[in-house]
Amino acid sequence: MINIFRKILLCISIILLFISLSSVVFVFIEASNYQLLLNNFGFQFFLSLFQPYLPIITTSIIVTTAYIAIETLKSHIEQLIMNKVAEEGKALLEIRILLNEKDNLEIHQNIRGNSGLWSNGIPMPAYKEPDTWRKIDNYLGILELINILINKNVISLESFNNQFGYRVDNVLKNKDIMSYLKGYTDEKGNSIWNELFDLFKKRDS
């Protein structure tokens, strides 16, 4: 719709500009026939020759200015969109690199779908090993980072669902990790995993 409007505006602008230029040429031709009058009455008389064509010239200027303004705005909006896409792409790539680090990849593989070794819960002795939960904390921290980037409009919800949604699903399905998250609270009994639970809500919506 906007493109059609721009094309119409451009056509009108070109037509009016042509008419305006034609009017100017016509005035100069007419003025040559009034050389004596110009000598007698001066520049003020010369300007009066343009008077009948002022509405056309004024309209042409307004339409041309409007077209230039729309093109400038369009260019600015396109640049903003390109910058946003580039920023989101960079953020997604950096998160992907983090998630592919050795420890994070290990957690992902262990809790993945029905094929992961921990898909039905974290077995012994891994459950009792502090290093297991250190790795899990780090993995979940990256998911919290994703939520922060979504809230800051760096990453869209659609991109999150396409790229990382299944990772959140894997966490939600793991009973031991969910039990751990729900039991991890501050002195007032509030969960310290606010960003993560907010991300869970986004995945459900």
JSON list of C-alpha atoms in Angstrom, two decimals:
[
{"chain": "A", "resi": 1, "resn": "MET", "atom": "CA", "xyz": [0.00, 0.00, 0.00]},
{"chain": "A", "resi": 2, "resn": "ILE", "atom": "CA", "xyz": [2.83, 2.39, 0.93]},
{"chain": "A", "resi": 3, "resn": "ASN", "atom": "CA", "xyz": [4.72, 1.56, -2.27]},
{"chain": "A", "resi": 4, "resn": "ILE", "atom": "CA", "xyz": [1.65, 2.31, -4.40]},
{"chain": "A", "resi": 5, "resn": "PHE", "atom": "CA", "xyz": [1.18, 5.65, -2.61]},
{"chain": "A", "resi": 6, "resn": "ARG", "atom": "CA", "xyz": [4.85, 6.50, -3.18]},
{"chain": "A", "resi": 7, "resn": "LYS", "atom": "CA", "xyz": [4.58, 5.74, -6.91]},
{"chain": "A", "resi": 8, "resn": "ILE", "atom": "CA", "xyz": [1.45, 7.88, -7.26]},
{"chain": "A", "resi": 9, "resn": "LEU", "atom": "CA", "xyz": [3.12, 10.71, -5.36]},
{"chain": "A", "resi": 10, "resn": "LEU", "atom": "CA", "xyz": [6.20, 10.45, -7.56]},
{"chain": "A", "resi": 11, "resn": "CYS", "atom": "CA", "xyz": [4.10, 10.60, -10.75]},
{"chain": "A", "resi": 12, "resn": "ILE", "atom": "CA", "xyz": [2.19, 13.64, -9.51]},
{"chain": "A", "resi": 13, "resn": "SER", "atom": "CA", "xyz": [5.42, 15.30, -8.48]},
{"chain": "A", "resi": 14, "resn": "ILE", "atom": "CA", "xyz": [7.02, 14.73, -11.88]},
{"chain": "A", "resi": 15, "resn": "ILE", "atom": "CA", "xyz": [3.92, 16.01, -13.72]},
{"chain": "A", "resi": 16, "resn": "LEU", "atom": "CA", "xyz": [3.64, 19.13, -11.58]},
{"chain": "A", "resi": 17, "resn": "LEU", "atom": "CA", "xyz": [7.36, 19.77, -11.82]},
{"chain": "A", "resi": 18, "resn": "PHE", "atom": "CA", "xyz": [7.11, 19.52, -15.61]},
{"chain": "A", "resi": 19, "resn": "ILE", "atom": "CA", "xyz": [4.18, 21.95, -15.64]},
{"chain": "A", "resi": 20, "resn": "SER", "atom": "CA", "xyz": [6.05, 24.33, -13.34]},
{"chain": "A", "resi": 21, "resn": "LEU", "atom": "CA", "xyz": [9.14, 24.30, -15.55]},
{"chain": "A", "resi": 22, "resn": "SER", "atom": "CA", "xyz": [6.94, 24.81, -18.60]},
{"chain": "A", "resi": 23, "resn": "SER", "atom": "CA", "xyz": [5.32, 27.77, -16.87]},
{"chain": "A", "resi": 24, "resn": "VAL", "atom": "CA", "xyz": [8.70, 29.29, -16.11]},
{"chain": "A", "resi": 25, "resn": "VAL", "atom": "CA", "xyz": [9.79, 28.88, -19.73]},
{"chain": "A", "resi": 26, "resn": "PHE", "atom": "CA", "xyz": [6.51, 30.39, -20.89]},
{"chain": "A", "resi": 27, "resn": "VAL", "atom": "CA", "xyz": [6.99, 33.36, -18.59]},
{"chain": "A", "resi": 28, "resn": "PHE", "atom": "CA", "xyz": [10.46, 33.99, -19.95]},
{"chain": "A", "resi": 29, "resn": "ILE", "atom": "CA", "xyz": [9.12, 33.83, -23.51]},
{"chain": "A", "resi": 30, "resn": "GLU", "atom": "CA", "xyz": [6.36, 36.25, -22.59]},
{"chain": "A", "resi": 31, "resn": "ALA", "atom": "CA", "xyz": [8.82, 38.46, -20.79]},
{"chain": "A", "resi": 32, "resn": "SER", "atom": "CA", "xyz": [10.88, 38.82, -23.97]},
{"chain": "A", "resi": 33, "resn": "ASN", "atom": "CA", "xyz": [7.81, 40.39, -25.59]},
{"chain": "A", "resi": 34, "resn": "TYR", "atom": "CA", "xyz": [7.66, 42.95, -22.78]},
{"chain": "A", "resi": 35, "resn": "GLN", "atom": "CA", "xyz": [11.27, 44.07, -22.86]},
{"chain": "A", "resi": 36, "resn": "LEU", "atom": "CA", "xyz": [10.20, 47.67, -22.95]},
{"chain": "A", "resi": 37, "resn": "LEU", "atom": "CA", "xyz": [7.87, 47.19, -20.00]},
{"chain": "A", "resi": 38, "resn": "LEU", "atom": "CA", "xyz": [10.62, 45.45, -18.06]},
{"chain": "A", "resi": 39, "resn": "ASN", "atom": "CA", "xyz": [12.93, 48.37, -18.69]},
{"chain": "A", "resi": 40, "resn": "ASN", "atom": "CA", "xyz": [10.26, 50.79, -17.52]},
{"chain": "A", "resi": 41, "resn": "PHE", "atom": "CA", "xyz": [8.82, 48.91, -14.53]},
{"chain": "A", "resi": 42, "resn": "GLY", "atom": "CA", "xyz": [11.79, 46.75, -13.45]},
{"chain": "A", "resi": 43, "resn": "PHE", "atom": "CA", "xyz": [11.99, 43.46, -11.55]},
{"chain": "A", "resi": 44, "resn": "GLN", "atom": "CA", "xyz": [8.64, 43.87, -9.78]},
{"chain": "A", "resi": 45, "resn": "PHE", "atom": "CA", "xyz": [6.84, 43.66, -13.08]},
{"chain": "A", "resi": 46, "resn": "PHE", "atom": "CA", "xyz": [8.87, 40.58, -14.04]},
{"chain": "A", "resi": 47, "resn": "LEU", "atom": "CA", "xyz": [7.71, 38.80, -10.85]},
{"chain": "A", "resi": 48, "resn": "SER", "atom": "CA", "xyz": [4.11, 39.67, -11.57]},
{"chain": "A", "resi": 49, "resn": "LEU", "atom": "CA", "xyz": [4.33, 37.56, -14.73]},
{"chain": "A", "resi": 50, "resn": "PHE", "atom": "CA", "xyz": [4.62, 34.46, -12.51]},
{"chain": "A", "resi": 51, "resn": "GLN", "atom": "CA", "xyz": [1.47, 35.28, -10.53]},
{"chain": "A", "resi": 52, "resn": "PRO", "atom": "CA", "xyz": [-0.99, 33.12, -12.58]},
{"chain": "A", "resi": 53, "resn": "TYR", "atom": "CA", "xyz": [1.27, 30.09, -12.19]},
{"chain": "A", "resi": 54, "resn": "LEU", "atom": "CA", "xyz": [2.01, 30.37, -8.46]},
{"chain": "A", "resi": 55, "resn": "PRO", "atom": "CA", "xyz": [-0.59, 27.72, -7.38]},
{"chain": "A", "resi": 56, "resn": "ILE", "atom": "CA", "xyz": [0.92, 25.14, -9.74]},
{"chain": "A", "resi": 57, "resn": "ILE", "atom": "CA", "xyz": [4.48, 25.98, -8.72]},
{"chain": "A", "resi": 58, "resn": "THR", "atom": "CA", "xyz": [3.60, 25.95, -5.01]},
{"chain": "A", "resi": 59, "resn": "THR", "atom": "CA", "xyz": [1.77, 22.61, -5.29]},
{"chain": "A", "resi": 60, "resn": "SER", "atom": "CA", "xyz": [4.69, 21.14, -7.18]},
{"chain": "A", "resi": 61, "resn": "ILE", "atom": "CA", "xyz": [7.12, 22.22, -4.47]},
{"chain": "A", "resi": 62, "resn": "ILE", "atom": "CA", "xyz": [4.88, 20.82, -1.70]},
{"chain": "A", "resi": 63, "resn": "VAL", "atom": "CA", "xyz": [4.39, 17.46, -3.44]},
{"chain": "A", "resi": 64, "resn": "THR", "atom": "CA", "xyz": [8.09, 17.14, -4.27]},
{"chain": "A", "resi": 65, "resn": "THR", "atom": "CA", "xyz": [9.05, 18.00, -0.70]},
{"chain": "A", "resi": 66, "resn": "ALA", "atom": "CA", "xyz": [6.56, 15.44, 0.63]},
{"chain": "A", "resi": 67, "resn": "TYR", "atom": "CA", "xyz": [7.99, 12.78, -1.66]},
{"chain": "A", "resi": 68, "resn": "ILE", "atom": "CA", "xyz": [11.55, 13.53, -0.54]},
{"chain": "A", "resi": 69, "resn": "ALA", "atom": "CA", "xyz": [10.44, 13.42, 3.11]},
{"chain": "A", "resi": 70, "resn": "ILE", "atom": "CA", "xyz": [8.72, 10.04, 2.63]},
{"chain": "A", "resi": 71, "resn": "GLU", "atom": "CA", "xyz": [11.77, 8.61, 0.85]},
{"chain": "A", "resi": 72, "resn": "THR", "atom": "CA", "xyz": [14.05, 9.87, 3.63]},
{"chain": "A", "resi": 73, "resn": "LEU", "atom": "CA", "xyz": [11.79, 8.38, 6.31]},
{"chain": "A", "resi": 74, "resn": "LYS", "atom": "CA", "xyz": [11.57, 5.09, 4.42]},
{"chain": "A", "resi": 75, "resn": "SER", "atom": "CA", "xyz": [15.36, 4.93, 4.13]},
{"chain": "A", "resi": 76, "resn": "HIS", "atom": "CA", "xyz": [15.73, 5.66, 7.85]},
{"chain": "A", "resi": 77, "resn": "ILE", "atom": "CA", "xyz": [13.21, 2.95, 8.80]},
{"chain": "A", "resi": 78, "resn": "GLU", "atom": "CA", "xyz": [14.90, 0.40, 6.53]},
{"chain": "A", "resi": 79, "resn": "GLN", "atom": "CA", "xyz": [18.26, 1.21, 8.14]},
{"chain": "A", "resi": 80, "resn": "LEU", "atom": "CA", "xyz": [16.79, 0.74, 11.63]},
{"chain": "A", "resi": 81, "resn": "ILE", "atom": "CA", "xyz": [15.32, -2.62, 10.59]},
{"chain": "A", "resi": 82, "resn": "MET", "atom": "CA", "xyz": [18.66, -3.73, 9.14]},
{"chain": "A", "resi": 83, "resn": "ASN", "atom": "CA", "xyz": [20.45, -2.71, 12.33]},
{"chain": "A", "resi": 84, "resn": "LYS", "atom": "CA", "xyz": [17.88, -4.58, 14.44]},
{"chain": "A", "resi": 85, "resn": "VAL", "atom": "CA", "xyz": [18.25, -7.73, 12.34]},
{"chain": "A", "resi": 86, "resn": "ALA", "atom": "CA", "xyz": [22.05, -7.52, 12.55]},
{"chain": "A", "resi": 87, "resn": "GLU", "atom": "CA", "xyz": [21.93, -6.98, 16.33]},
{"chain": "A", "resi": 88, "resn": "GLU", "atom": "CA", "xyz": [19.59, -9.92, 16.83]},
{"chain": "A", "resi": 89, "resn": "GLY", "atom": "CA", "xyz": [21.68, -12.16, 14.58]},
{"chain": "A", "resi": 90, "resn": "LYS", "atom": "CA", "xyz": [24.83, -11.32, 16.52]},
{"chain": "A", "resi": 91, "resn": "ALA", "atom": "CA", "xyz": [23.11, -12.02, 19.86]},
{"chain": "A", "resi": 92, "resn": "LEU", "atom": "CA", "xyz": [21.73, -15.36, 18.64]},
{"chain": "A", "resi": 93, "resn": "LEU", "atom": "CA", "xyz": [25.16, -16.41, 17.38]},
{"chain": "A", "resi": 94, "resn": "GLU", "atom": "CA", "xyz": [26.87, -15.51, 20.65]},
{"chain": "A", "resi": 95, "resn": "ILE", "atom": "CA", "xyz": [24.27, -17.43, 22.67]},
{"chain": "A", "resi": 96, "resn": "ARG", "atom": "CA", "xyz": [24.66, -20.42, 20.37]},
{"chain": "A", "resi": 97, "resn": "ILE", "atom": "CA", "xyz": [28.43, -20.34, 20.95]},
{"chain": "A", "resi": 98, "resn": "LEU", "atom": "CA", "xyz": [27.89, -20.29, 24.73]},
{"chain": "A", "resi": 99, "resn": "LEU", "atom": "CA", "xyz": [25.46, -23.18, 24.60]},
{"chain": "A", "resi": 100, "resn": "ASN", "atom": "CA", "xyz": [27.90, -25.22, 22.54]},
{"chain": "A", "resi": 101, "resn": "GLU", "atom": "CA", "xyz": [30.66, -24.97, 25.12]},
{"chain": "A", "resi": 102, "resn": "LYS", "atom": "CA", "xyz": [31.64, -28.35, 26.55]},
{"chain": "A", "resi": 103, "resn": "ASP", "atom": "CA", "xyz": [29.80, -28.23, 29.91]},
{"chain": "A", "resi": 104, "resn": "ASN", "atom": "CA", "xyz": [26.64, -26.69, 28.46]},
{"chain": "A", "resi": 105, "resn": "LEU", "atom": "CA", "xyz": [26.59, -29.15, 25.61]},
{"chain": "A", "resi": 106, "resn": "GLU", "atom": "CA", "xyz": [26.89, -31.99, 28.12]},
{"chain": "A", "resi": 107, "resn": "ILE", "atom": "CA", "xyz": [23.86, -30.75, 30.08]},
{"chain": "A", "resi": 108, "resn": "HIS", "atom": "CA", "xyz": [21.85, -30.29, 26.90]},
{"chain": "A", "resi": 109, "resn": "GLN", "atom": "CA", "xyz": [22.64, -33.80, 25.67]},
{"chain": "A", "resi": 110, "resn": "ASN", "atom": "CA", "xyz": [21.78, -35.33, 29.05]},
{"chain": "A", "resi": 111, "resn": "ILE", "atom": "CA", "xyz": [18.34, -33.71, 29.38]},
{"chain": "A", "resi": 112, "resn": "ARG", "atom": "CA", "xyz": [17.42, -33.72, 25.68]},
{"chain": "A", "resi": 113, "resn": "GLY", "atom": "CA", "xyz": [14.00, -35.14, 24.82]},
{"chain": "A", "resi": 114, "resn": "ASN", "atom": "CA", "xyz": [13.50, -38.82, 25.49]},
{"chain": "A", "resi": 115, "resn": "SER", "atom": "CA", "xyz": [16.99, -39.81, 24.38]},
{"chain": "A", "resi": 116, "resn": "GLY", "atom": "CA", "xyz": [18.96, -37.96, 27.05]},
{"chain": "A", "resi": 117, "resn": "LEU", "atom": "CA", "xyz": [20.54, -39.89, 29.90]},
{"chain": "A", "resi": 118, "resn": "TRP", "atom": "CA", "xyz": [18.73, -37.61, 32.38]},
{"chain": "A", "resi": 119, "resn": "SER", "atom": "CA", "xyz": [15.40, -37.36, 30.55]},
{"chain": "A", "resi": 120, "resn": "ASN", "atom": "CA", "xyz": [13.64, -39.17, 33.43]},
{"chain": "A", "resi": 121, "resn": "GLY", "atom": "CA", "xyz": [15.62, -37.41, 36.14]},
{"chain": "A", "resi": 122, "resn": "ILE", "atom": "CA", "xyz": [19.25, -37.10, 37.20]},
{"chain": "A", "resi": 123, "resn": "PRO", "atom": "CA", "xyz": [20.59, -40.51, 38.24]},
{"chain": "A", "resi": 124, "resn": "MET", "atom": "CA", "xyz": [23.03, -41.35, 40.98]},
{"chain": "A", "resi": 125, "resn": "PRO", "atom": "CA", "xyz": [25.85, -40.65, 41.50]},
{"chain": "A", "resi": 126, "resn": "ALA", "atom": "CA", "xyz": [25.58, -37.56, 39.23]},
{"chain": "A", "resi": 127, "resn": "TYR", "atom": "CA", "xyz": [22.71, -36.21, 41.36]},
{"chain": "A", "resi": 128, "resn": "LYS", "atom": "CA", "xyz": [24.96, -36.00, 44.42]},
{"chain": "A", "resi": 129, "resn": "GLU", "atom": "CA", "xyz": [27.95, -34.47, 42.66]},
{"chain": "A", "resi": 130, "resn": "PRO", "atom": "CA", "xyz": [28.35, -30.68, 43.22]},
{"chain": "A", "resi": 131, "resn": "ASP", "atom": "CA", "xyz": [29.92, -30.32, 39.78]},
{"chain": "A", "resi": 132, "resn": "THR", "atom": "CA", "xyz": [26.69, -31.56, 38.19]},
{"chain": "A", "resi": 133, "resn": "TRP", "atom": "CA", "xyz": [24.71, -28.71, 39.67]},
{"chain": "A", "resi": 134, "resn": "ARG", "atom": "CA", "xyz": [27.44, -26.19, 38.90]},
{"chain": "A", "resi": 135, "resn": "LYS", "atom": "CA", "xyz": [27.08, -27.11, 35.22]},
{"chain": "A", "resi": 136, "resn": "ILE", "atom": "CA", "xyz": [23.29, -27.02, 35.46]},
{"chain": "A", "resi": 137, "resn": "ASP", "atom": "CA", "xyz": [23.40, -23.57, 37.10]},
{"chain": "A", "resi": 138, "resn": "ASN", "atom": "CA", "xyz": [25.60, -22.28, 34.31]},
{"chain": "A", "resi": 139, "resn": "TYR", "atom": "CA", "xyz": [23.31, -23.73, 31.65]},
{"chain": "A", "resi": 140, "resn": "LEU", "atom": "CA", "xyz": [20.20, -22.25, 33.27]},
{"chain": "A", "resi": 141, "resn": "GLY", "atom": "CA", "xyz": [21.98, -18.91, 33.63]},
{"chain": "A", "resi": 142, "resn": "ILE", "atom": "CA", "xyz": [22.33, -18.72, 29.86]},
{"chain": "A", "resi": 143, "resn": "LEU", "atom": "CA", "xyz": [18.59, -19.32, 29.49]},
{"chain": "A", "resi": 144, "resn": "GLU", "atom": "CA", "xyz": [18.02, -16.44, 31.91]},
{"chain": "A", "resi": 145, "resn": "LEU", "atom": "CA", "xyz": [20.26, -14.28, 29.73]},
{"chain": "A", "resi": 146, "resn": "ILE", "atom": "CA", "xyz": [18.02, -15.12, 26.78]},
{"chain": "A", "resi": 147, "resn": "ASN", "atom": "CA", "xyz": [15.00, -13.86, 28.72]},
{"chain": "A", "resi": 148, "resn": "ILE", "atom": "CA", "xyz": [16.76, -10.59, 29.52]},
{"chain": "A", "resi": 149, "resn": "LEU", "atom": "CA", "xyz": [17.57, -10.09, 25.83]},
{"chain": "A", "resi": 150, "resn": "ILE", "atom": "CA", "xyz": [13.95, -10.78, 24.90]},
{"chain": "A", "resi": 151, "resn": "ASN", "atom": "CA", "xyz": [12.73, -8.20, 27.42]},
{"chain": "A", "resi": 152, "resn": "LYS", "atom": "CA", "xyz": [15.17, -5.66, 26.00]},
{"chain": "A", "resi": 153, "resn": "ASN", "atom": "CA", "xyz": [13.88, -6.38, 22.46]},
{"chain": "A", "resi": 154, "resn": "VAL", "atom": "CA", "xyz": [17.28, -7.61, 21.32]},
{"chain": "A", "resi": 155, "resn": "ILE", "atom": "CA", "xyz": [15.83, -11.04, 20.50]},
{"chain": "A", "resi": 156, "resn": "SER", "atom": "CA", "xyz": [12.27, -11.56, 19.35]},
{"chain": "A", "resi": 157, "resn": "LEU", "atom": "CA", "xyz": [10.00, -14.11, 20.98]},
{"chain": "A", "resi": 158, "resn": "GLU", "atom": "CA", "xyz": [9.66, -15.82, 17.61]},
{"chain": "A", "resi": 159, "resn": "SER", "atom": "CA", "xyz": [13.44, -16.21, 17.29]},
{"chain": "A", "resi": 160, "resn": "PHE", "atom": "CA", "xyz": [13.63, -17.54, 20.83]},
{"chain": "A", "resi": 161, "resn": "ASN", "atom": "CA", "xyz": [10.99, -20.18, 20.15]},
{"chain": "A", "resi": 162, "resn": "ASN", "atom": "CA", "xyz": [12.61, -21.20, 16.87]},
{"chain": "A", "resi": 163, "resn": "GLN", "atom": "CA", "xyz": [16.16, -21.36, 18.16]},
{"chain": "A", "resi": 164, "resn": "PHE", "atom": "CA", "xyz": [15.95, -22.27, 21.85]},
{"chain": "A", "resi": 165, "resn": "GLY", "atom": "CA", "xyz": [12.37, -23.16, 22.73]},
{"chain": "A", "resi": 166, "resn": "TYR", "atom": "CA", "xyz": [13.04, -26.89, 22.78]},
{"chain": "A", "resi": 167, "resn": "ARG", "atom": "CA", "xyz": [15.83, -26.35, 25.32]},
{"chain": "A", "resi": 168, "resn": "VAL", "atom": "CA", "xyz": [13.35, -24.75, 27.69]},
{"chain": "A", "resi": 169, "resn": "ASP", "atom": "CA", "xyz": [10.96, -27.65, 27.11]},
{"chain": "A", "resi": 170, "resn": "ASN", "atom": "CA", "xyz": [13.71, -30.07, 28.11]},
{"chain": "A", "resi": 171, "resn": "VAL", "atom": "CA", "xyz": [14.23, -28.20, 31.38]},
{"chain": "A", "resi": 172, "resn": "LEU", "atom": "CA", "xyz": [10.49, -28.09, 32.10]},
{"chain": "A", "resi": 173, "resn": "LYS", "atom": "CA", "xyz": [10.20, -31.85, 31.58]},
{"chain": "A", "resi": 174, "resn": "ASN", "atom": "CA", "xyz": [13.07, -32.70, 33.91]},
{"chain": "A", "resi": 175, "resn": "LYS", "atom": "CA", "xyz": [11.55, -33.33, 37.33]},
{"chain": "A", "resi": 176, "resn": "ASP", "atom": "CA", "xyz": [14.82, -33.07, 39.26]},
{"chain": "A", "resi": 177, "resn": "ILE", "atom": "CA", "xyz": [15.81, -29.74, 37.76]},
{"chain": "A", "resi": 178, "resn": "MET", "atom": "CA", "xyz": [12.31, -28.29, 38.27]},
{"chain": "A", "resi": 179, "resn": "SER", "atom": "CA", "xyz": [12.30, -29.49, 41.88]},
{"chain": "A", "resi": 180, "resn": "TYR", "atom": "CA", "xyz": [15.69, -27.86, 42.36]},
{"chain": "A", "resi": 181, "resn": "LEU", "atom": "CA", "xyz": [14.48, -24.56, 40.87]},
{"chain": "A", "resi": 182, "resn": "LYS", "atom": "CA", "xyz": [11.32, -24.41, 42.96]},
{"chain": "A", "resi": 183, "resn": "GLY", "atom": "CA", "xyz": [13.25, -25.12, 46.13]},
{"chain": "A", "resi": 184, "resn": "TYR", "atom": "CA", "xyz": [15.93, -22.52, 45.50]},
{"chain": "A", "resi": 185, "resn": "THR", "atom": "CA", "xyz": [14.62, -19.38, 47.27]},
{"chain": "A", "resi": 186, "resn": "ASP", "atom": "CA", "xyz": [15.95, -16.35, 49.09]},
{"chain": "A", "resi": 187, "resn": "GLU", "atom": "CA", "xyz": [15.42, -15.51, 52.80]},
{"chain": "A", "resi": 188, "resn": "LYS", "atom": "CA", "xyz": [11.86, -14.32, 52.10]},
{"chain": "A", "resi": 189, "resn": "GLY", "atom": "CA", "xyz": [10.94, -17.50, 50.27]},
{"chain": "A", "resi": 190, "resn": "ASN", "atom": "CA", "xyz": [11.00, -15.89, 46.81]},
{"chain": "A", "resi": 191, "resn": "SER", "atom": "CA", "xyz": [12.56, -17.75, 43.91]},
{"chain": "A", "resi": 192, "resn": "ILE", "atom": "CA", "xyz": [15.93, -16.43, 42.82]},
{"chain": "A", "resi": 193, "resn": "TRP", "atom": "CA", "xyz": [15.31, -17.75, 39.31]},
{"chain": "A", "resi": 194, "resn": "ASN", "atom": "CA", "xyz": [12.87, -14.98, 38.34]},
{"chain": "A", "resi": 195, "resn": "GLU", "atom": "CA", "xyz": [14.18, -14.54, 34.81]},
{"chain": "A", "resi": 196, "resn": "LEU", "atom": "CA", "xyz": [14.01, -18.27, 34.17]},
{"chain": "A", "resi": 197, "resn": "PHE", "atom": "CA", "xyz": [10.42, -18.63, 35.38]},
{"chain": "A", "resi": 198, "resn": "ASP", "atom": "CA", "xyz": [9.51, -15.60, 33.28]},
{"chain": "A", "resi": 199, "resn": "LEU", "atom": "CA", "xyz": [11.02, -17.40, 30.29]},
{"chain": "A", "resi": 200, "resn": "PHE", "atom": "CA", "xyz": [8.93, -20.47, 31.10]},
{"chain": "A", "resi": 201, "resn": "LYS", "atom": "CA", "xyz": [5.81, -18.29, 30.90]},
{"chain": "A", "resi": 202, "resn": "LYS", "atom": "CA", "xyz": [6.87, -16.99, 27.51]},
{"chain": "A", "resi": 203, "resn": "ARG", "atom": "CA", "xyz": [7.28, -20.54, 26.26]},
{"chain": "A", "resi": 204, "resn": "ASP", "atom": "CA", "xyz": [3.79, -21.46, 27.48]},
{"chain": "A", "resi": 205, "resn": "SER", "atom": "CA", "xyz": [2.17, -18.42, 25.85]}
]
